[in-house]
Coordinates of C-alpha atoms and ligand atoms in Angstrom, one line a residue:
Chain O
X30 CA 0.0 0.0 0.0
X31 CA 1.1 3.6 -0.9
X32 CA -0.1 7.0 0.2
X33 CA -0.2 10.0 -2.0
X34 CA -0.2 13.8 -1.7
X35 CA -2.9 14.5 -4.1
X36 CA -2.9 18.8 -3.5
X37 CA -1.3 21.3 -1.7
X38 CA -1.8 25.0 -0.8
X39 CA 0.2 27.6 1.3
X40 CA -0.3 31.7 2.4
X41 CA 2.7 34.0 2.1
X42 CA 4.5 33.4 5.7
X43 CA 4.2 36.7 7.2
X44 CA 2.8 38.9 10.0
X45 CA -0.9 38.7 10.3
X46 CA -1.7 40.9 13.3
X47 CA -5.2 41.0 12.3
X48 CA -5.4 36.9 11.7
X49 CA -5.8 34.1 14.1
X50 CA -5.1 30.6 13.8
X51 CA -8.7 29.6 12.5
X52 CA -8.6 32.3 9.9
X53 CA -4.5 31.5 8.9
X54 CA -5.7 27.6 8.4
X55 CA -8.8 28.5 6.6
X56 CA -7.1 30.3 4.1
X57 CA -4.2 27.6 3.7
X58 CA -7.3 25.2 2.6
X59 CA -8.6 28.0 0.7
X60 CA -5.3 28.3 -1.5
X61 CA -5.7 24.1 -1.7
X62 CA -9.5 24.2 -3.6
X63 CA -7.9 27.3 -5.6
X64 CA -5.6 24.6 -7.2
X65 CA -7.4 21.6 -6.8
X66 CA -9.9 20.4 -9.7
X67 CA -12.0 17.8 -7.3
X68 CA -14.4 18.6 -4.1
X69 CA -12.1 18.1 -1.2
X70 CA -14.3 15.5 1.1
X71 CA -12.1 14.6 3.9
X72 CA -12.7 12.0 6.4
X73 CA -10.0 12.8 8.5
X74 CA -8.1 16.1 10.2
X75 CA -4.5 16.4 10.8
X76 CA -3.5 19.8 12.6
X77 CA 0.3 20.5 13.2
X78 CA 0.9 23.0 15.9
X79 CA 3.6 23.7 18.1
X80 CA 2.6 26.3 20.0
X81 CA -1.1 27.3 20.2
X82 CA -1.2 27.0 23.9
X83 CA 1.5 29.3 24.8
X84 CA 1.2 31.3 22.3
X85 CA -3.1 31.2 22.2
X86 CA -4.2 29.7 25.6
X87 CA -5.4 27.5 23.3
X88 CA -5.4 23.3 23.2
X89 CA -8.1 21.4 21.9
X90 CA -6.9 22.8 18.1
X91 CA -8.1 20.3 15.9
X92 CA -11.9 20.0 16.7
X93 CA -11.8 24.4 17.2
X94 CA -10.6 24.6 13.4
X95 CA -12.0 21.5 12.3
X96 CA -15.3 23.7 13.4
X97 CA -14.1 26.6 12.0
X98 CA -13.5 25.5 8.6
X99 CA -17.3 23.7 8.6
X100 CA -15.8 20.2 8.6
X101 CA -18.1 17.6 10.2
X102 CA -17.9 13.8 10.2
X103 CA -14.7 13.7 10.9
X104 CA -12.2 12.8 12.8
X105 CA -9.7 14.9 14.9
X106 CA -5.8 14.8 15.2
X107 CA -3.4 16.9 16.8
X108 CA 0.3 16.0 16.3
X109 CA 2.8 18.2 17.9
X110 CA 6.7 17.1 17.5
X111 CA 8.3 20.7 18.0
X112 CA 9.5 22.5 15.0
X113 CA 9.1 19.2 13.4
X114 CA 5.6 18.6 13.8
X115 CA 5.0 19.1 10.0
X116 CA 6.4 15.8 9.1
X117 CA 5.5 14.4 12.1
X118 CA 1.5 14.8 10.7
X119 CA 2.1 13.6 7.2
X120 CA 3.5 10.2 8.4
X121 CA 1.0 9.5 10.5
X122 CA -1.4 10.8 7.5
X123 CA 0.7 8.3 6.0
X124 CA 0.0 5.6 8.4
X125 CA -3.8 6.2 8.4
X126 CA -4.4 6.2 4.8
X127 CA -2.1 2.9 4.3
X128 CA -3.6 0.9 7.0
X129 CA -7.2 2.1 5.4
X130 CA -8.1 3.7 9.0
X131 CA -8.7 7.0 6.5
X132 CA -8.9 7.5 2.9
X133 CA -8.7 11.2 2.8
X134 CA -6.5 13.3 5.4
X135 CA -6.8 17.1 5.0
X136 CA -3.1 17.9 7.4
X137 CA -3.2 21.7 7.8
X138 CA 0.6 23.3 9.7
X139 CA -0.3 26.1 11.4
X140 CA 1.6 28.6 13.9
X141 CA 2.1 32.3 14.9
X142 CA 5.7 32.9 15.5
X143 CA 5.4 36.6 15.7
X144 CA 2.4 37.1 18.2
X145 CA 4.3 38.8 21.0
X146 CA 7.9 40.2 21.5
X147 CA 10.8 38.7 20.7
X148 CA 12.0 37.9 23.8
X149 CA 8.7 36.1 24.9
X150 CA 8.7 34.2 21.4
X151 CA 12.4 33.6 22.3
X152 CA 11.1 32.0 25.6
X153 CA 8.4 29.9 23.3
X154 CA 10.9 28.8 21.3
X155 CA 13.5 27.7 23.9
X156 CA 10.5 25.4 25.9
X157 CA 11.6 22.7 23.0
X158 CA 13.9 22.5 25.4
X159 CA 13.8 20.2 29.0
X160 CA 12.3 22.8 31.5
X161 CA 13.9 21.2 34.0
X162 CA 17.8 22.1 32.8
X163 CA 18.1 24.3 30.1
X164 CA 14.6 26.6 29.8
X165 CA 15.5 27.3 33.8
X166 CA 19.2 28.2 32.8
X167 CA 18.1 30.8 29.6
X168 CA 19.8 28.4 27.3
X169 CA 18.1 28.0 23.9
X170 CA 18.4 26.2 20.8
X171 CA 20.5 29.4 19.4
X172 CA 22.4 29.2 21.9
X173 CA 23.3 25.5 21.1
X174 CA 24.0 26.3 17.8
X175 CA 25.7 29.5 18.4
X176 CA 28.2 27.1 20.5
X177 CA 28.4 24.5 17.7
X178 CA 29.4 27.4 14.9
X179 CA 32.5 28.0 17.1
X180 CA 33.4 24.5 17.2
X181 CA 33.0 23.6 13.6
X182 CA 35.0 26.6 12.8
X183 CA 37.8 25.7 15.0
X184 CA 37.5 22.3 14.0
X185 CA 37.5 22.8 10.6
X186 CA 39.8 26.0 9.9
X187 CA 36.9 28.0 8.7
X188 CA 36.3 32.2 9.6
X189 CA 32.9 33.1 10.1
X190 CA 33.1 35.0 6.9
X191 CA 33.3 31.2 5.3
X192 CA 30.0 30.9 6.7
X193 CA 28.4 33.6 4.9
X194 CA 28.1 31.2 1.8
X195 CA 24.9 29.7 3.2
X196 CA 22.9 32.7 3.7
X197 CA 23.6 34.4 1.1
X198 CA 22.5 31.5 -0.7
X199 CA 19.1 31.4 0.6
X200 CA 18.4 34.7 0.2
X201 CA 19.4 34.7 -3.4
X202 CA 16.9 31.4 -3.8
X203 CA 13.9 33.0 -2.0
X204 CA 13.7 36.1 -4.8
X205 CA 11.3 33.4 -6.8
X206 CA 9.1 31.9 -3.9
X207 CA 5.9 33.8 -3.3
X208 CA 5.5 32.6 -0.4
X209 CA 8.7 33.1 1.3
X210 CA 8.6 35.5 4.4
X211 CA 11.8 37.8 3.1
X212 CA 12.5 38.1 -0.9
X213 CA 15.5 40.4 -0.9
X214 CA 19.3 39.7 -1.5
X215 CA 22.2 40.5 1.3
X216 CA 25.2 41.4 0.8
X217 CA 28.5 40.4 3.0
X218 CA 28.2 44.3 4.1
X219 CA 25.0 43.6 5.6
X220 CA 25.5 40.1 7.2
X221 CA 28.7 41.6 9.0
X222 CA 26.2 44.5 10.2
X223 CA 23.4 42.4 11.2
X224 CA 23.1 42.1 14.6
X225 CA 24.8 39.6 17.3
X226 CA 22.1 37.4 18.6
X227 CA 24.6 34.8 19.8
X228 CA 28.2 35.2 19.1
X229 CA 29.1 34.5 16.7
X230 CA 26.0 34.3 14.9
X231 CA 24.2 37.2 13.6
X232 CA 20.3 37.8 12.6
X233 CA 21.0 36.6 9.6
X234 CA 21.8 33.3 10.6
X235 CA 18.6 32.9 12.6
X236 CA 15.1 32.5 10.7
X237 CA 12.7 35.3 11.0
X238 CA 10.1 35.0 12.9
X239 CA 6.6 34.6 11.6
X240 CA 2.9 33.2 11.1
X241 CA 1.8 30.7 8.6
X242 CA 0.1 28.3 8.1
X243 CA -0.3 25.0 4.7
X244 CA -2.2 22.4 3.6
X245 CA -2.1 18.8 2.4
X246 CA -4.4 16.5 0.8
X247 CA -2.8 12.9 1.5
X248 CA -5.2 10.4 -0.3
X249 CA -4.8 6.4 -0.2
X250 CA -4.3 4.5 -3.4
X251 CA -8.2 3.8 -3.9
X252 CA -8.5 7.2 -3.1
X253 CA -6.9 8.7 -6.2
X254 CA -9.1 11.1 -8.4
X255 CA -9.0 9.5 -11.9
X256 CA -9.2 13.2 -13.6
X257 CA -5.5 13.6 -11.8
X258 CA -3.1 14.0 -14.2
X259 CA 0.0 13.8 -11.9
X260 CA 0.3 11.5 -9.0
X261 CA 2.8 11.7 -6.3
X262 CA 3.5 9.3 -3.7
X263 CA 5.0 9.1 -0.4
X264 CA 8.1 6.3 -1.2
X265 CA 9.5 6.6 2.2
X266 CA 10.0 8.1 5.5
X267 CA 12.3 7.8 8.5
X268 CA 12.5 9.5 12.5
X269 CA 15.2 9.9 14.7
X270 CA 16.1 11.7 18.1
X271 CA 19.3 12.1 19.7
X272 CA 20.2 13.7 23.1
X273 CA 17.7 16.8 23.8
X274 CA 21.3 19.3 24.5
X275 CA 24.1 19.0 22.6
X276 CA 26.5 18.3 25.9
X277 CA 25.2 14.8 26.3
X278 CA 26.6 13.5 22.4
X279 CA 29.9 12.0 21.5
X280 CA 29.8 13.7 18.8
X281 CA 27.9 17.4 18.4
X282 CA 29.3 18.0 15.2
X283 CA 27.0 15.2 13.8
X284 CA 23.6 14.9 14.0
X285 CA 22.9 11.6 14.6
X286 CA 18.8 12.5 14.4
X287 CA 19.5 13.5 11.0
X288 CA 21.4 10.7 10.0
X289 CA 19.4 7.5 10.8
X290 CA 16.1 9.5 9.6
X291 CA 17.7 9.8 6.3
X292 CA 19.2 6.2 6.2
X293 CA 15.6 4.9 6.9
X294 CA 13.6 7.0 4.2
X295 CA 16.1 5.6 1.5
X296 CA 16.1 1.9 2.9
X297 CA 12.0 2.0 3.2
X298 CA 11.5 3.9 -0.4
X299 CA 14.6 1.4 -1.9
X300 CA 16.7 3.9 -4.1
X301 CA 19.9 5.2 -4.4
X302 CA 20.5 8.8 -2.8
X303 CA 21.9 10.1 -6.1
X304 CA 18.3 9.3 -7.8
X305 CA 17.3 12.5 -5.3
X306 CA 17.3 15.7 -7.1
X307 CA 15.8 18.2 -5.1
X308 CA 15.7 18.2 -1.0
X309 CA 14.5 20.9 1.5
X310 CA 16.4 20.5 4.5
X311 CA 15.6 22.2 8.2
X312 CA 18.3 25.0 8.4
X313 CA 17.0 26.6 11.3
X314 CA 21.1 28.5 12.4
X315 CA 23.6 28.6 9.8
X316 CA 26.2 26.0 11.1
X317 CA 23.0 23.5 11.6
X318 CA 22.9 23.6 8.2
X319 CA 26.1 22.3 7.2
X320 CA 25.7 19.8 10.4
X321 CA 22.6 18.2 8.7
X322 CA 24.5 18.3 5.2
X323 CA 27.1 16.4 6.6
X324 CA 24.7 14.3 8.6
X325 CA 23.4 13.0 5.6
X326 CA 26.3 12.0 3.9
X327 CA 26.1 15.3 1.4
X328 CA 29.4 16.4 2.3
X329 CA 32.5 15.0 3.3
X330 CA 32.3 16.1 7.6
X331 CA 33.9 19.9 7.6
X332 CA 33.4 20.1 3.4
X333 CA 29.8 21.4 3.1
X334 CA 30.8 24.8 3.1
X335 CA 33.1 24.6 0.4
X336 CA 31.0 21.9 -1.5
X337 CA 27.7 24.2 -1.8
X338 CA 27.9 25.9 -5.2
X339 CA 24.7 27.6 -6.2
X340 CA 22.7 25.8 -3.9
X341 CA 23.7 22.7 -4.9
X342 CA 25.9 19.9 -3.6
X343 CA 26.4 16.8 -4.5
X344 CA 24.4 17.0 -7.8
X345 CA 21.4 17.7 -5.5
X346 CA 19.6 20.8 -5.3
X347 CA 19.2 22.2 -1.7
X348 CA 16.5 24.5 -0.5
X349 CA 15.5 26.2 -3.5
X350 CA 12.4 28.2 -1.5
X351 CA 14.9 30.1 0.6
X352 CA 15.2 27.8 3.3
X353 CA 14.2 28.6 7.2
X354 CA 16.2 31.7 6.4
X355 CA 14.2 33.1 4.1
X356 CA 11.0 31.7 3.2
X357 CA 10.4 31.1 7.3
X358 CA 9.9 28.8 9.8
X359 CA 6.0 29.0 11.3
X360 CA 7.3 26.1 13.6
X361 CA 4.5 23.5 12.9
X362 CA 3.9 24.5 9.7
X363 CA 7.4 24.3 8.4
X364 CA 7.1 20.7 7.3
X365 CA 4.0 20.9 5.5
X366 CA 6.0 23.7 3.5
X367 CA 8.9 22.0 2.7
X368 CA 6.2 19.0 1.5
X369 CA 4.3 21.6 -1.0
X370 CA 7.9 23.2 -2.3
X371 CA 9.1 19.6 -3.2
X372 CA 5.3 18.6 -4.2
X373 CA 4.4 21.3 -6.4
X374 CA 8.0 20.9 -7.5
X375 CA 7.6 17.2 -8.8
X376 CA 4.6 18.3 -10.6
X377 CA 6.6 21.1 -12.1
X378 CA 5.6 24.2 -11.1
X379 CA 8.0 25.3 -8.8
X380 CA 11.8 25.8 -9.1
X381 CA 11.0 23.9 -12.9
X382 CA 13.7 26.5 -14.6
X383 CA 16.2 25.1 -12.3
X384 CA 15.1 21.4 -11.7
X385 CA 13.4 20.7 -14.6
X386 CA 11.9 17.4 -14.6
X387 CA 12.6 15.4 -11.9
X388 CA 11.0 11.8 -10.1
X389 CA 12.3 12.0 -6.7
X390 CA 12.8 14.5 -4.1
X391 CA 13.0 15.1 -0.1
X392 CA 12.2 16.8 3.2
X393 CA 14.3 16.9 5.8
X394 CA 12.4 18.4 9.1
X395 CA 14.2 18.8 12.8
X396 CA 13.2 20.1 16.3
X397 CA 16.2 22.2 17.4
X398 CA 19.4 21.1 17.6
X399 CA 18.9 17.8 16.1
X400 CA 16.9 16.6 18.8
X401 CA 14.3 14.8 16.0
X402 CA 14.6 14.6 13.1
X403 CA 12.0 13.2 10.0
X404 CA 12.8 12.6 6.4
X405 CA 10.1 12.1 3.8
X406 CA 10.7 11.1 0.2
X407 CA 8.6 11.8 -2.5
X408 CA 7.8 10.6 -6.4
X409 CA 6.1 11.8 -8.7
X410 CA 4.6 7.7 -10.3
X411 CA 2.7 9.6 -13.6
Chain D
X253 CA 6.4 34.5 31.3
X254 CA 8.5 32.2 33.1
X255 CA 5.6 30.4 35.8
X256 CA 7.1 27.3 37.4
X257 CA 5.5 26.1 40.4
X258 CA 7.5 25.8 43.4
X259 CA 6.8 22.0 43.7
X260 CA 8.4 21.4 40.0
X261 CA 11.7 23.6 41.8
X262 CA 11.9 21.8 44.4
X263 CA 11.5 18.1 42.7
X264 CA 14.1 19.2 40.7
X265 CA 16.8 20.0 43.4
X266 CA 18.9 16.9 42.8
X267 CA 19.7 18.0 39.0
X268 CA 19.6 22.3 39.7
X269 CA 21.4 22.7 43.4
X270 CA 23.3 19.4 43.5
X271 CA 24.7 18.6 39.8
X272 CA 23.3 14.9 40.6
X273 CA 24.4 13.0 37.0
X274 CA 24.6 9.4 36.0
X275 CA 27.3 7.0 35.0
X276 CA 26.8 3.8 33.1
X277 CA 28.3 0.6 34.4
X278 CA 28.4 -1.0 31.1
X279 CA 30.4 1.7 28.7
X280 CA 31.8 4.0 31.5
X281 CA 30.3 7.2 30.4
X282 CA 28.9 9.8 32.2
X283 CA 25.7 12.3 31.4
X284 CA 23.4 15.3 32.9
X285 CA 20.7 15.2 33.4
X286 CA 20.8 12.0 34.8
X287 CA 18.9 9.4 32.6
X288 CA 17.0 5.9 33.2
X289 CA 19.0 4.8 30.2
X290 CA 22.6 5.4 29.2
X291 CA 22.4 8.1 26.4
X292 CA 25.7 6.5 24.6
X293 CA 24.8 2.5 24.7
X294 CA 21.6 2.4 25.8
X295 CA 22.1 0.2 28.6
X296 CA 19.7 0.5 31.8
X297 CA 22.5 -0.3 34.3
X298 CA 23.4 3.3 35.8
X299 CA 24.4 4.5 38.8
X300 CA 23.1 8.1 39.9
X301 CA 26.4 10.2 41.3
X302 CA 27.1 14.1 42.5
X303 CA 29.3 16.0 41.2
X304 CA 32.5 17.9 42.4
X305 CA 31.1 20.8 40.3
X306 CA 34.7 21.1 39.0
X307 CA 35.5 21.6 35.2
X308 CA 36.5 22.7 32.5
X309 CA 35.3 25.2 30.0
X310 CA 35.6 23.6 26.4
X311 CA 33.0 26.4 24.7
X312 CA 31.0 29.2 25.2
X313 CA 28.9 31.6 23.8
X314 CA 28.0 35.2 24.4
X315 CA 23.8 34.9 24.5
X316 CA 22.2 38.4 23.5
X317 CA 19.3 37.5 22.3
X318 CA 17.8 36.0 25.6
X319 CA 14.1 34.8 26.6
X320 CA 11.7 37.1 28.0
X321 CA 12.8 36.6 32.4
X322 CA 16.5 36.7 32.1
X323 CA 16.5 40.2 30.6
X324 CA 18.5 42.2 33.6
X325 CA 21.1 39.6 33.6
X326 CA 21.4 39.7 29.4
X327 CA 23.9 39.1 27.8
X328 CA 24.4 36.0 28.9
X329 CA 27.3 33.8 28.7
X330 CA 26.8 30.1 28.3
X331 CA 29.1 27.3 28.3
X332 CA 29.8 24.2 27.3
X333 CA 31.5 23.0 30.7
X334 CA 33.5 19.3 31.2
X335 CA 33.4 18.3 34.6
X336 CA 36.1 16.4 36.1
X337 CA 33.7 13.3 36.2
X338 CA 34.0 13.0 32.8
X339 CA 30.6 14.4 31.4
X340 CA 29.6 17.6 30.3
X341 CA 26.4 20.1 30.5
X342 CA 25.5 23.7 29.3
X343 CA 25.2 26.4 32.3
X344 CA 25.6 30.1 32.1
X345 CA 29.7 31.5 33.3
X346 CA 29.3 34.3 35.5
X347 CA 32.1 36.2 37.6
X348 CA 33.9 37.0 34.5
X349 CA 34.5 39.4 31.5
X350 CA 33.7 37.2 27.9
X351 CA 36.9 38.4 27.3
X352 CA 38.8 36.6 29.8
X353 CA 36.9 33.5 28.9
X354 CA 39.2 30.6 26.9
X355 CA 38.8 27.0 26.2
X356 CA 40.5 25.1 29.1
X357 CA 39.5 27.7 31.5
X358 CA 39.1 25.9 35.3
X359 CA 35.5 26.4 36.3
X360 CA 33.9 25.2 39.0
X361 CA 30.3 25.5 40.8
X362 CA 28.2 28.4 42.2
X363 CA 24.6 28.9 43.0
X364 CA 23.1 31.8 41.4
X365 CA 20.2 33.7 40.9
X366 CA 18.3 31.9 38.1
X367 CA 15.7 33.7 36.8
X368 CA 12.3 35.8 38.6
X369 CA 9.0 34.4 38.1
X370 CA 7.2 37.4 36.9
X371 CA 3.8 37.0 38.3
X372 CA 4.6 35.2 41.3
X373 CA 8.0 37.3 42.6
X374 CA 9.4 33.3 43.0
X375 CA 13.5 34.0 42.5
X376 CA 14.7 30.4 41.5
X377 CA 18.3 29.3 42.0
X378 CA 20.6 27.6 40.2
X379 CA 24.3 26.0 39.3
X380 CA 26.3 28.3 37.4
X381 CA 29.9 28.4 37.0
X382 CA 32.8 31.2 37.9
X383 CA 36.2 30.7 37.6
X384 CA 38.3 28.2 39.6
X385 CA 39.8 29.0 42.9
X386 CA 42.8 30.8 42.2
X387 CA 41.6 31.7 38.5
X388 CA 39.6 34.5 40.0
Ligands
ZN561 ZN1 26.7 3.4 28.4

């Protein structure tokens, strides 16, 4: 049995003072019937959320925006995995549609990363983190990674100008995607002036923060619309954790989370990684980039830098939305992105310029600091 | 923003006031927090130990952009401290200018001001860590 993503629909990741959740995910299945030729009759719900209750005061999600959106007879789930609660959703959308517990899943990703100030959204952010050791001690995730940048630099003779290769890079790749949270270019000048967040990393190697929220239509095989002209399945998926803080691994410069999700989405969809064209990976900081790069075998350990030329590395195309950096990251909707970027581009209508026609592609999707990590591979069958 | 309630503080003294950490019998490697499980082989055969609160400081980081609660004490400095059992954790270095700060620097254990519960006035302590005896 397969499952298959038969549409997908996003909103420009943004600030929407004047939007709630409800409204955010309504429009997300708004953009989906905009694209989708067939009535969209789910029998099953999917929300991914990370933070509605600190953020909203708000639990209970999925039956408050199944509600919302008019949806009756139907059932109600709420996955929440962190950051990497997108993914987490469409494998368990996976799960119901191949075991024939569902036959249609509507999974809508939906957060507001830019409710309140900074610092409080800082403080949302960091309770990824155990509450018992780290949240109590003011340590976050970019604090982590802050800490990691100085040791693969050391490690691996680089400056922190070397680093600047990355997001430059995703800047230069969001210019095309409509629905990325910041479409300009930066220049050296302007990451050197950004400011220090965590030294050495600079605003720019952060994600902004911002709402949004996207939409999948996950079908089983007997489920398939027979006026679809493009089918594309789900060939394989993977999950992995490692130690919640980077202190507790043998080895911080390699994310282990990353690495045996990876290894398990090829083994389960059978291929060869080179048959992979096109992958969105989670680059939340800049050195946790190269980290899941090297993580999955991409780079030689300490090469990704100097590997990555326009965007790509070994012959595979790397987050050609913009990445975290600059199309987003609205936490629990990040993987449903990164699942309509690769989607819509295995149908051809995103990135095609640059990718042309492909068959397979990927989505890598992490909590943190490598704490988990999901893989999903898709390909496009007709 | 920061509400804990006193009874989560206090069940958590072991791991905030005492550095309590575990060693596994089976590969000989030490962790903190303490786990049920050893978080390099898995095995289930650990021992729960305190620490000296001695180390060493292999990393750190100058944190500016810090959560809503530890704002008078921003910028933070966090580290990536080895203690002399053999394991290592992240804690903030106080008692110190970032400049002074290298890899290999002796460290060793203070309690500290944590962070203030805004809307209960609760001040909860913590390990940090200052400069050795004799570094200061
Ligand atoms: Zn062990």
């Amino acid at each position: 049995m397969k499952s298959f993503i038969a549409a997908s629909g996003v909103i420009k990741i943004d600030r929407y003072y004047e939007k709630n959740l409800k409204t955010l995910a309504r429009e997300a299945l708004e953009s989906i019937e905009k694209s989708y030729a067939e009535d969209l009759v789910p029998d099953t719900l999917i929300i991914s959320s990370m933070t509605p209750e600190l953020v909203d005061y708000q639990s209970s999600i999925a039956d408050l925006i199944a509600d919302h959106l008019g949806l009756r007879k139907i059932r109600v789930y709420r996955v929440e995995a962190g950051e990497a609660s997108g993914l987490a959703a469409v494998q368990l959308a996976y799960s119901l549609t191949t075991s024939k517990a569902s036959k249609r899943v509507l999974v809508i990703g939906v957060d507001k990363g830019s409710e309140m100030s900074v610092s409080r959204m800082a403080g949302v952010y960091g309770s990824i983190k155990d509450s018992e050791y780290m949240q109590l001690q003011g340590i976050t995730p970019l604090a982590e990674a802050a800490i990691l940048a100085k040791l693969y630099m050391k490690k691996y003779n680089y400056s922190y100008e070397d680093l600047f290769i990355w997001p430059y890079t995703m800047h230069q790749n969001s210019l095309e995607t409509s629905h990325a949270q910041l479409r300009f270019r930066i220049s050296p000048d302007s990451y050197k002036d950004s400011p220090v967040l965590a030294e050495p990393l600079r605003l720019l190697d952060s994600y902004p923060l911002g709402d949004g929220a996207a939409a999948l239509y996950i079908v089983s095989e007997d489920a398939i619309e027979r006026s679809s002209d493009a089918i594309v399945s789900i060939e394989g998926f993977g999950g992995s954790v490692d130690s919640k803080d980077i202190a507790s691994r043998e080895d911080p410069l390699l994310f282990r989370s990353v690495r045996e999700s990876w290894e398990e989405a090829l083994s389960m969809a059978g291929i060869e990684r080179r048959k992979i064209k096109y992958i969105e990976i989670h680059d939340n900081y800049t050195p946790n980039a190269f980290i899941i790069l090297e993580s999955m075998g991409l780079a030689e350990r300490g090469e990704a830098p100097e590997r990555l030329e326009n965007s790509s590395i070994e012959g595979v195309h790397v987050n050609l939305s913009g990445g975290l950096k600059a199309r987003g990251n609205p936490w629990g909707a990040t993987g449903i992105y990164q699942i309509h970027e690769v989607f819509q581009a295995l149908l051809g209508s995103f990135k095609s310029s640059i990718l042309g026609e492909i068959e397979y592609g990927a989505v890598h999707n992490m909590n943190g600091t490598g704490d988990s990590s999901y893989v999903i591979i898709l390909k496009r069958v007709r | 923003m920061l509400r804990r309630s006193p009874a989560k503080i206090w069940r958590s003294r072991d791991i905030l006031y005492r550095l309590k950490y575990a060693t596994c019998k089976s590969c000989g490697k030490a962790f903190y927090p303490p786990r049920a499980r050893c978080v390099y082989c898995g095995s289930q055969d650990v021992e729960y130990r305190y620490s000296s609160g001695r180390g060493v400081v292999k990393e750190y980081t100058i944190l500016y952009q810090t959560p809503s609660g530890f704002g008078d004490l921003s910028p933070l400095i966090i580290g990536l401290v080895e203690l002399e059992e053999g394991f290592s954790m992240l804690a903030q270095i106080v008692d110190v200018e970032p400049d002074k700060i290298t890899p290999g620097m002796r460290v060793e254990a203070v309690l500290r001001r944590l962070v203030v519960d805004g809307s209960t006035g609760l001040i909860y302590y913590g390990i940090k860590f200052a400069p050795a005896e004799g570094m200061r």
